Tab-separated table of C-alpha atoms in Angstrom:
chain	number	residue	atom	x	y	z
A	277	MET	CA	-22.983	9.970	-6.524
A	278	LYS	CA	-20.885	7.138	-7.940
A	279	GLY	CA	-18.263	7.589	-10.592
A	280	VAL	CA	-16.592	10.534	-12.241
A	281	TYR	CA	-17.661	14.021	-11.170
A	282	LEU	CA	-16.679	17.011	-13.294
A	283	VAL	CA	-15.874	20.406	-11.801
A	284	THR	CA	-15.865	22.981	-14.555
A	285	ASP	CA	-13.088	25.467	-15.070
A	286	GLN	CA	-13.105	27.604	-18.173
A	287	ASN	CA	-9.405	28.348	-17.845
A	288	SER	CA	-8.492	24.668	-17.773
A	289	CYS	CA	-10.205	24.006	-21.098
A	290	LEU	CA	-7.163	23.999	-23.344
A	291	HIS	CA	-8.305	22.092	-26.417
A	292	HIS	CA	-12.083	22.540	-26.537
A	293	ASN	CA	-14.648	24.949	-25.197
A	294	LEU	CA	-16.414	24.000	-21.997
A	295	GLU	CA	-19.654	23.014	-23.742
A	296	THR	CA	-17.789	20.508	-25.918
A	297	VAL	CA	-15.932	19.110	-22.924
A	298	VAL	CA	-19.183	18.629	-21.025
A	299	SER	CA	-20.925	17.006	-23.980
A	300	GLU	CA	-18.071	14.544	-24.337
A	301	THR	CA	-18.133	13.690	-20.643
A	302	ILE	CA	-21.856	13.016	-20.850
A	303	ARG	CA	-21.226	10.488	-23.631
A	304	ALA	CA	-18.617	8.880	-21.401
A	305	GLY	CA	-20.992	8.552	-18.455
A	306	ILE	CA	-20.165	11.410	-16.107
A	307	CYS	CA	-22.237	11.231	-12.884
A	308	LEU	CA	-22.535	14.937	-12.045
A	309	VAL	CA	-21.298	18.370	-13.109
A	310	GLN	CA	-20.416	21.126	-10.670
A	311	LEU	CA	-20.338	24.579	-12.227
A	312	ARG	CA	-17.669	26.656	-10.588
A	313	GLU	CA	-17.141	30.282	-11.522
A	314	LYS	CA	-15.053	32.857	-9.760
A	315	ASN	CA	-14.825	36.579	-10.378
A	316	ILE	CA	-17.731	36.874	-12.765
A	317	ASP	CA	-20.877	38.865	-12.226
A	318	THR	CA	-24.153	37.291	-11.177
A	319	ARG	CA	-25.814	37.748	-14.571
A	320	SER	CA	-22.974	35.966	-16.402
A	321	PHE	CA	-22.868	33.189	-13.814
A	322	LEU	CA	-26.613	32.643	-14.152
A	323	ASN	CA	-26.410	32.580	-17.930
A	324	ARG	CA	-23.668	29.948	-17.798
A	325	ALA	CA	-25.716	27.886	-15.354
A	326	LEU	CA	-28.764	28.040	-17.619
A	327	ALA	CA	-26.668	27.017	-20.620
A	328	MET	CA	-25.137	24.119	-18.699
A	329	LYS	CA	-28.532	23.012	-17.426
A	330	ALA	CA	-29.805	22.933	-21.015
A	331	ILE	CA	-26.909	20.645	-22.010
A	332	LEU	CA	-27.266	18.264	-19.066
A	333	ALA	CA	-31.013	18.032	-18.520
A	334	PRO	CA	-31.828	15.832	-21.556
A	335	PHE	CA	-29.381	13.237	-20.191
A	336	SER	CA	-30.557	13.578	-16.576
A	337	VAL	CA	-27.039	14.415	-15.450
A	338	PRO	CA	-27.351	16.533	-12.284
A	339	LEU	CA	-25.946	20.052	-12.257
A	340	ILE	CA	-24.850	21.647	-9.025
A	341	ILE	CA	-23.517	25.141	-8.479
A	342	ASN	CA	-20.448	26.038	-6.492
A	343	ASP	CA	-21.274	28.276	-3.519
A	344	ARG	CA	-24.163	30.287	-4.960
A	345	VAL	CA	-27.575	29.180	-3.737
A	346	ASP	CA	-29.237	32.013	-5.659
A	347	ILE	CA	-27.750	30.816	-8.945
A	348	ALA	CA	-28.892	27.274	-8.188
A	349	LEU	CA	-32.427	28.455	-7.451
A	350	ALA	CA	-32.682	30.750	-10.461
A	351	SER	CA	-31.196	28.261	-12.936
A	352	GLY	CA	-33.138	25.212	-11.807
A	353	ALA	CA	-29.904	23.408	-10.938
A	354	ASN	CA	-30.094	20.330	-8.745
A	355	GLY	CA	-28.166	21.754	-5.840
A	356	VAL	CA	-24.976	23.337	-4.622
A	357	HIS	CA	-21.523	22.463	-3.495
A	358	ILE	CA	-20.570	24.520	-0.477
A	359	GLY	CA	-17.283	25.041	1.268
A	360	GLN	CA	-16.598	26.017	4.834
A	361	SER	CA	-16.627	29.740	3.904
A	362	ASP	CA	-19.862	29.516	1.945
A	363	MET	CA	-23.419	29.522	3.232
A	364	PRO	CA	-23.880	27.239	6.247
A	365	TYR	CA	-25.428	23.869	5.379
A	366	GLU	CA	-28.658	24.451	7.313
A	367	ALA	CA	-29.369	27.744	5.515
A	368	ALA	CA	-28.660	26.202	2.125
A	369	ARG	CA	-30.946	23.255	2.867
A	370	ARG	CA	-33.731	25.534	4.042
A	371	LEU	CA	-33.563	27.570	0.835
A	372	LEU	CA	-33.095	24.666	-1.577
A	373	GLY	CA	-35.451	22.139	-0.053
A	374	PRO	CA	-35.170	18.476	0.898
A	375	ASP	CA	-34.624	17.130	-2.611
A	376	ALA	CA	-31.632	19.291	-3.507
A	377	ILE	CA	-28.151	17.827	-3.716
A	378	ILE	CA	-25.929	19.581	-1.190
A	379	GLY	CA	-22.283	18.647	-1.013
A	380	LEU	CA	-19.956	20.028	1.624
A	381	SER	CA	-16.174	20.310	1.482
A	382	VAL	CA	-14.257	18.963	4.468
A	383	GLU	CA	-10.751	20.253	4.930
A	384	THR	CA	-10.098	19.356	8.572
A	385	TRP	CA	-11.049	16.497	10.851
A	386	GLU	CA	-13.363	18.854	12.720
A	387	ASP	CA	-15.179	19.510	9.430
A	388	VAL	CA	-15.601	15.747	9.039
A	389	THR	CA	-17.069	15.238	12.499
A	390	THR	CA	-19.356	18.272	12.186
A	391	ALA	CA	-20.636	16.984	8.848
A	392	GLN	CA	-21.589	13.695	10.491
A	393	ASP	CA	-24.664	15.384	12.011
A	394	LEU	CA	-25.718	17.101	8.785
A	395	SER	CA	-27.930	15.623	6.089
A	396	VAL	CA	-25.488	16.487	3.347
A	397	ASN	CA	-25.645	14.377	0.202
A	398	TYR	CA	-21.896	13.881	0.161
A	399	ILE	CA	-18.755	15.302	1.628
A	400	GLY	CA	-16.037	16.568	-0.666
A	401	VAL	CA	-12.707	15.410	0.729
A	402	SER	CA	-10.531	18.297	-0.303
A	403	PRO	CA	-7.791	18.285	-1.345
A	404	ILE	CA	-6.597	14.713	-1.667
A	405	PHE	CA	-3.369	15.816	-3.284
A	406	SER	CA	-1.929	19.280	-3.663
A	407	THR	CA	-3.091	20.957	-6.834
A	408	PRO	CA	-2.395	24.138	-8.745
A	409	THR	CA	-6.103	24.732	-9.520
A	410	LYS	CA	-7.048	25.692	-5.986
A	411	THR	CA	-4.632	27.601	-3.829
A	412	ASP	CA	-6.829	28.431	-0.834
A	413	THR	CA	-7.052	24.926	0.585
A	414	LYS	CA	-5.564	23.285	3.633
A	415	GLU	CA	-3.065	20.430	3.881
A	416	PRO	CA	-3.821	17.556	1.497
A	417	TRP	CA	-5.592	14.574	3.072
A	418	GLY	CA	-3.601	12.038	1.113
A	419	ILE	CA	-4.641	8.422	0.693
A	420	ALA	CA	-4.308	7.782	4.437
A	421	GLY	CA	-6.597	10.676	5.290
A	422	LEU	CA	-9.199	9.479	2.824
A	423	GLU	CA	-9.097	5.982	4.321
A	424	LYS	CA	-9.540	7.418	7.813
A	425	ILE	CA	-12.589	9.436	6.713
A	426	LYS	CA	-14.021	6.396	4.914
A	427	ALA	CA	-13.831	4.393	8.124
A	428	TYR	CA	-15.601	7.121	10.101
A	429	SER	CA	-18.081	8.995	7.930
A	430	ARG	CA	-21.625	7.953	7.147
A	431	HIS	CA	-21.631	10.098	3.987
A	432	PRO	CA	-20.664	9.304	0.415
A	433	LEU	CA	-17.166	10.619	-0.252
A	434	VAL	CA	-16.263	12.700	-3.255
A	435	ALA	CA	-12.497	12.915	-3.481
A	436	ILE	CA	-11.149	16.101	-5.046
A	437	GLY	CA	-7.793	17.703	-5.676
A	438	GLY	CA	-4.981	16.526	-7.911
A	439	ILE	CA	-6.737	13.383	-9.095
A	440	ASN	CA	-5.764	12.157	-12.542
A	441	LEU	CA	-5.283	8.947	-14.523
A	442	SER	CA	-2.110	8.076	-12.639
A	443	ASN	CA	-3.617	8.069	-9.140
A	444	ALA	CA	-7.383	7.596	-9.600
A	445	ALA	CA	-7.298	3.847	-8.973
A	446	ARG	CA	-5.579	4.329	-5.597
A	447	VAL	CA	-8.102	6.988	-4.596
A	448	ILE	CA	-11.008	4.730	-5.468
A	449	ARG	CA	-9.506	1.774	-3.610
A	450	ALA	CA	-9.065	4.036	-0.575
A	451	GLY	CA	-12.820	4.533	-0.449
A	452	ALA	CA	-13.842	7.372	-2.769
A	453	ASP	CA	-17.411	6.923	-3.968
A	454	SER	CA	-16.724	9.517	-6.591
A	455	ILE	CA	-13.666	11.286	-7.940
A	456	ALA	CA	-13.978	14.935	-8.833
A	457	VAL	CA	-11.675	16.193	-11.512
A	458	ILE	CA	-11.036	19.486	-13.243
A	459	SER	CA	-7.945	19.546	-15.372
A	460	ALA	CA	-7.758	15.752	-15.896
A	461	ILE	CA	-10.824	16.186	-18.081
A	462	CYS	CA	-11.004	19.893	-18.986
A	463	SER	CA	-7.385	19.988	-20.173
A	464	ALA	CA	-7.456	16.604	-21.917
A	465	GLU	CA	-7.052	16.438	-25.657
A	466	ASP	CA	-9.807	13.830	-25.651
A	467	PRO	CA	-12.247	14.507	-22.796
A	468	PHE	CA	-14.349	11.488	-23.748
A	469	GLU	CA	-11.376	9.152	-23.500
A	470	ALA	CA	-10.190	10.766	-20.246
A	471	THR	CA	-13.613	10.415	-18.638
A	472	HIS	CA	-14.020	6.881	-19.885
A	473	ARG	CA	-10.640	5.792	-18.531
A	474	LEU	CA	-11.261	7.449	-15.150
A	475	GLY	CA	-14.606	5.690	-15.017
A	476	SER	CA	-13.014	2.365	-15.868
A	477	TYR	CA	-11.142	2.418	-12.557
A	478	PHE	CA	-14.488	2.246	-10.765
A	479	ARG	CA	-15.506	-0.780	-12.779
A	480	GLN	CA	-12.143	-2.456	-12.142
A	481	THR	CA	-12.026	-1.766	-8.425
A	482	ARG	CA	-15.528	-3.108	-8.023
A	483	THR	CA	-14.251	-6.594	-8.953
A	484	PRO	CA	-12.001	-7.538	-6.047
A	485	GLN	CA	-10.761	-10.790	-7.534
A	486	GLU	CA	-9.315	-8.844	-10.452
A	487	ASN	CA	-7.711	-6.212	-8.233
A	488	PRO	CA	-6.597	-7.865	-5.042
B	230	MET	CA	-38.833	54.967	0.001
B	231	LYS	CA	-38.704	58.633	0.987
B	232	GLY	CA	-35.727	60.306	2.564
B	233	VAL	CA	-32.135	59.359	3.194
B	234	TYR	CA	-30.982	55.890	2.104
B	235	LEU	CA	-27.688	54.515	3.388
B	236	VAL	CA	-25.440	52.289	1.304
B	237	THR	CA	-22.866	50.690	3.543
B	238	ASP	CA	-19.190	50.655	2.804
B	239	GLN	CA	-16.800	49.410	5.453
B	240	ASN	CA	-13.869	51.196	3.828
B	241	SER	CA	-15.629	54.550	3.922
B	242	CYS	CA	-16.134	54.375	7.688
B	243	LEU	CA	-13.288	56.607	8.773
B	244	HIS	CA	-14.301	57.681	12.271
B	245	HIS	CA	-16.584	54.937	13.581
B	246	ASN	CA	-17.263	51.301	12.849
B	247	LEU	CA	-20.150	50.489	10.557
B	248	GLU	CA	-22.439	49.366	13.373
B	249	THR	CA	-22.043	52.717	15.121
B	250	VAL	CA	-22.648	54.603	11.892
B	251	VAL	CA	-25.822	52.657	11.245
B	252	SER	CA	-27.101	53.115	14.792
B	253	GLU	CA	-26.589	56.876	14.492
B	254	THR	CA	-28.394	57.016	11.161
B	255	ILE	CA	-31.341	55.149	12.678
B	256	ARG	CA	-31.606	57.815	15.388
B	257	ALA	CA	-31.573	60.431	12.634
B	258	GLY	CA	-34.413	58.787	10.695
B	259	ILE	CA	-32.774	56.876	7.875
B	260	CYS	CA	-35.379	55.268	5.571
B	261	LEU	CA	-33.478	52.167	4.412
B	262	VAL	CA	-30.065	50.499	4.554
B	263	GLN	CA	-28.492	48.679	1.637
B	264	LEU	CA	-25.703	46.315	2.631
B	265	ARG	CA	-23.068	46.262	-0.049
B	266	GLU	CA	-20.069	43.961	0.183
B	267	LYS	CA	-17.551	43.151	-2.479
B	268	ASN	CA	-14.789	40.560	-2.448
B	269	ILE	CA	-15.824	38.774	0.710
B	270	ASP	CA	-16.900	35.177	0.994
B	271	THR	CA	-20.515	34.134	1.305
B	272	ARG	CA	-20.250	33.146	4.961
B	273	SER	CA	-18.848	36.540	5.966
B	274	PHE	CA	-21.411	38.379	3.862
B	275	LEU	CA	-24.238	36.429	5.481
B	276	ASN	CA	-22.895	37.075	8.967
B	277	ARG	CA	-22.726	40.815	8.263
B	278	ALA	CA	-26.269	40.738	6.919
B	279	LEU	CA	-27.540	38.951	10.018
B	280	ALA	CA	-25.752	41.444	12.267
B	281	MET	CA	-27.189	44.374	10.329
B	282	LYS	CA	-30.668	42.895	10.402
B	283	ALA	CA	-30.421	42.573	14.180
B	284	ILE	CA	-29.557	46.281	14.461
B	285	LEU	CA	-32.294	47.494	12.115
B	286	ALA	CA	-35.227	45.189	12.861
B	287	PRO	CA	-36.198	46.707	16.253
B	288	PHE	CA	-36.616	50.055	14.497
B	289	SER	CA	-38.414	48.608	11.455
B	290	VAL	CA	-35.801	50.092	9.135
B	291	PRO	CA	-35.712	47.894	6.021
B	292	LEU	CA	-32.497	46.141	5.083
B	293	ILE	CA	-31.775	45.240	1.497
B	294	ILE	CA	-28.785	43.381	0.104
B	295	ASN	CA	-26.729	44.425	-2.878
B	296	ASP	CA	-26.859	41.843	-5.666
B	297	ARG	CA	-27.084	38.624	-3.627
B	298	VAL	CA	-30.564	37.132	-3.518
B	299	ASP	CA	-29.274	34.154	-1.516
B	300	ILE	CA	-27.910	36.421	1.204
B	301	ALA	CA	-31.223	38.273	1.329
B	302	LEU	CA	-33.161	35.022	1.664
B	303	ALA	CA	-30.868	33.504	4.269
B	304	SER	CA	-30.624	36.650	6.409
B	305	GLY	CA	-34.279	37.568	6.373
B	306	ALA	CA	-33.505	40.899	4.726
B	307	ASN	CA	-36.342	42.831	3.121
B	308	GLY	CA	-35.052	42.614	-0.419
B	309	VAL	CA	-32.239	43.325	-2.807
B	310	HIS	CA	-30.773	46.075	-4.877
B	311	ILE	CA	-29.782	44.748	-8.286
B	312	GLY	CA	-27.748	46.265	-11.063
B	313	GLN	CA	-27.824	45.510	-14.752
B	314	SER	CA	-25.147	42.797	-14.330
B	315	ASP	CA	-26.890	41.126	-11.416
B	316	MET	CA	-29.767	38.677	-11.453
B	317	PRO	CA	-32.552	39.735	-13.830
B	318	TYR	CA	-35.489	41.397	-12.087
B	319	GLU	CA	-37.983	38.634	-12.917
B	320	ALA	CA	-35.778	35.917	-11.413
B	321	ALA	CA	-35.164	37.958	-8.275
B	322	ARG	CA	-38.887	38.612	-7.848
B	323	ARG	CA	-39.740	34.964	-8.316
B	324	LEU	CA	-37.254	33.932	-5.625
B	325	LEU	CA	-38.008	36.722	-3.158
B	326	GLY	CA	-41.761	36.933	-3.487
B	327	PRO	CA	-44.229	39.756	-4.008
B	328	ASP	CA	-43.562	41.568	-0.735
B	329	ALA	CA	-39.814	41.979	-1.151
B	330	ILE	CA	-38.267	45.339	-1.922
B	331	ILE	CA	-36.434	45.132	-5.234
B	332	GLY	CA	-34.572	48.165	-6.488
B	333	LEU	CA	-32.945	48.284	-9.893
B	334	SER	CA	-30.099	50.514	-11.029
B	335	VAL	CA	-30.616	52.387	-14.279
B	336	GLU	CA	-27.513	53.625	-16.031
B	337	THR	CA	-28.844	54.257	-19.543
B	338	TRP	CA	-32.086	55.537	-20.998
B	339	GLU	CA	-32.787	52.031	-22.292
B	340	ASP	CA	-32.547	50.784	-18.699
B	341	VAL	CA	-35.135	53.412	-17.718
B	342	THR	CA	-37.615	52.424	-20.409
B	343	THR	CA	-37.135	48.691	-19.751
B	344	ALA	CA	-37.756	49.249	-16.041
B	345	GLN	CA	-41.070	50.918	-16.852
B	346	ASP	CA	-42.610	47.490	-17.484
B	347	LEU	CA	-41.183	45.900	-14.329
B	348	SER	CA	-42.773	45.944	-10.890
B	349	VAL	CA	-39.615	47.202	-9.240
B	350	ASN	CA	-40.047	49.076	-5.980
B	351	TYR	CA	-37.753	51.855	-7.098
B	352	ILE	CA	-35.150	52.621	-9.696
B	353	GLY	CA	-31.704	53.695	-8.605
B	354	VAL	CA	-30.609	56.549	-10.838
B	355	SER	CA	-26.903	55.878	-10.956
B	356	PRO	CA	-24.667	57.777	-10.875
B	357	ILE	CA	-26.032	61.298	-10.522
B	358	PHE	CA	-22.571	62.756	-10.207
B	359	SER	CA	-19.213	61.105	-10.770
B	360	THR	CA	-17.884	59.489	-7.641
B	361	PRO	CA	-14.719	57.784	-6.473
B	362	THR	CA	-16.657	55.041	-4.619
B	363	LYS	CA	-17.858	53.266	-7.734
B	364	THR	CA	-15.676	53.113	-10.797
B	365	ASP	CA	-17.645	50.700	-12.981
B	366	THR	CA	-20.527	53.014	-13.787
B	367	LYS	CA	-21.566	54.832	-16.913
B	368	GLU	CA	-21.736	58.570	-17.613
B	369	PRO	CA	-23.323	60.538	-14.752
B	370	TRP	CA	-26.979	61.465	-15.265
B	371	GLY	CA	-26.582	64.923	-13.784
B	372	ILE	CA	-29.496	67.016	-12.585
B	373	ALA	CA	-30.907	67.272	-16.116
B	374	GLY	CA	-30.915	63.491	-16.531
B	375	LEU	CA	-32.676	63.029	-13.212
B	376	GLU	CA	-35.340	65.542	-14.202
B	377	LYS	CA	-35.859	63.752	-17.510
B	378	ILE	CA	-36.328	60.409	-15.741
B	379	LYS	CA	-38.676	62.000	-13.197
B	380	ALA	CA	-40.900	63.248	-16.020
B	381	TYR	CA	-41.020	59.812	-17.639
B	382	SER	CA	-40.816	57.054	-15.029
B	383	ARG	CA	-43.668	55.661	-12.991
B	384	HIS	CA	-41.253	54.424	-10.301
B	385	PRO	CA	-39.929	56.087	-7.169
B	386	LEU	CA	-36.438	57.422	-7.860
B	387	VAL	CA	-33.486	56.793	-5.608
B	388	ALA	CA	-30.666	59.082	-6.660
B	389	ILE	CA	-27.167	57.762	-6.024
B	390	GLY	CA	-23.616	58.773	-6.746
B	391	GLY	CA	-21.679	61.741	-5.440
B	392	ILE	CA	-24.524	63.137	-3.351
B	393	ASN	CA	-23.523	65.124	-0.279
B	394	LEU	CA	-24.572	68.095	1.813
B	395	SER	CA	-23.563	70.557	-0.891
B	396	ASN	CA	-25.749	69.156	-3.651
B	397	ALA	CA	-28.524	67.145	-1.945
B	398	ALA	CA	-31.070	69.980	-2.081
B	399	ARG	CA	-30.684	70.288	-5.875
B	400	VAL	CA	-31.054	66.522	-6.314
B	401	ILE	CA	-34.243	66.470	-4.260
B	402	ARG	CA	-35.696	69.459	-6.110
B	403	ALA	CA	-34.955	67.642	-9.394
B	404	GLY	CA	-37.269	64.851	-8.324
B	405	ALA	CA	-35.399	62.330	-6.181
B	406	ASP	CA	-37.758	60.528	-3.825
B	407	SER	CA	-34.747	59.345	-1.920
B	408	ILE	CA	-31.056	60.127	-1.880
B	409	ALA	CA	-28.620	57.265	-1.412
B	410	VAL	CA	-25.328	58.133	0.192
B	411	ILE	CA	-22.216	56.278	1.181
B	412	SER	CA	-19.343	58.492	2.152
B	413	ALA	CA	-21.465	61.539	3.045
B	414	ILE	CA	-22.589	59.517	6.054
B	415	CYS	CA	-20.032	56.711	6.489
B	416	SER	CA	-17.084	59.103	6.397
B	417	ALA	CA	-18.728	61.816	8.466
B	418	GLU	CA	-17.317	62.672	11.860
B	419	ASP	CA	-20.906	62.876	13.103
B	420	PRO	CA	-23.089	60.441	11.149
B	421	PHE	CA	-26.180	61.488	13.099
B	422	GLU	CA	-25.709	65.129	12.184
B	423	ALA	CA	-24.920	64.274	8.539
B	424	THR	CA	-28.049	62.143	8.214
B	425	HIS	CA	-30.190	64.708	9.962
B	426	ARG	CA	-28.982	67.530	7.723
B	427	LEU	CA	-29.461	65.471	4.550
B	428	GLY	CA	-32.969	64.621	5.735
B	429	SER	CA	-33.694	68.271	6.439
B	430	TYR	CA	-33.455	69.022	2.707
B	431	PHE	CA	-36.458	66.803	2.164
B	432	ARG	CA	-38.441	68.705	4.740
B	433	GLN	CA	-37.388	72.048	3.250
B	434	THR	CA	-38.071	71.168	-0.366
B	435	ARG	CA	-41.491	69.857	0.561
B	436	THR	CA	-42.563	73.417	1.414
B	437	PRO	CA	-42.576	75.190	-1.960
B	438	GLN	CA	-43.315	78.657	-0.605
B	439	GLU	CA	-40.103	78.493	1.419
B	440	ASN	CA	-38.023	77.217	-1.511
B	441	PRO	CA	-39.372	78.760	-4.700
């Protein structure tokens, strides 16, 4: 769970179809793909998960499913990302088993402290910045909020919400183990280049003498 | 899978809350409850399933969940009802195991013939009559369609769609092993009485000399 994390959004894919975007991000070293679908039926969601799994599996890039444990189980995905209105962590873990990747969104400080006692694989700090893609989220954490969580939490932090080329370096310096992006990759003219540049901020920030 | 089958719909509960309706139908001998929820988040759906399971379990009335295999697994429900746009039967069976109840809606003759090779626990013949509750369904089967399926299918038939006190006897005589109702019970002033009267048609039609 280090590096650039892609959250899919069909509607954000402006220049290429989603399969092309994902293939390009694989070439550029994406660390994980989260398949997020809203307002589609279960059969269509499952078919998209199976198609995505077929793209990612040869490269051993993990696929996780937003919210739907049944889709994860039926598609052979590696886990789920759950929010505070989705299945409770304990139920998801029981159904998916000890080896599944389970990420949990934290939107309030109480969410952060509650997550401390859970064996989640990461917490999704959401949103870092305000974003048009998701409208049902709480107040943005900002860089200061992310730093506060970094100092407290025992979990890897996936930062999500409004992250793009202009602010990714700051987010990584503030403690993000991974940055999750939607439109910064899906809407890019060159998804390979976008992923590669986002990833480069991890390499840069890992060399303190170059980035004091 | 014999008798009156309740499909829940919060919005159809005009005179009592859903818990009261269900408790009354238990007293009147309901054979199964299908929890159907649309447009609510996973956490809320699971909580409703757990609450329903707690009501039904002491009376050994099976609970099945519409569409969502994950909700069924997490709530300890007895199975699922799936439509043609939900998870494929084989995937649902694999996840739920051999003892689960899995019902499958059939809306076309092709659905009926395909279901013949599946180990479903029943097929839901949907809709029998046109109905305002569901708007996404195909042409109604009518009594003639139900009779045709009865002559062909090896599965128990649950008839659903527009069934009420005025037409239940005809539906049962045409071969329904069970009649699934929503508003005929949920919207009734006296859900016990409605369930009891619907059930009485089964008892009557089982005595041919009384109902030639």
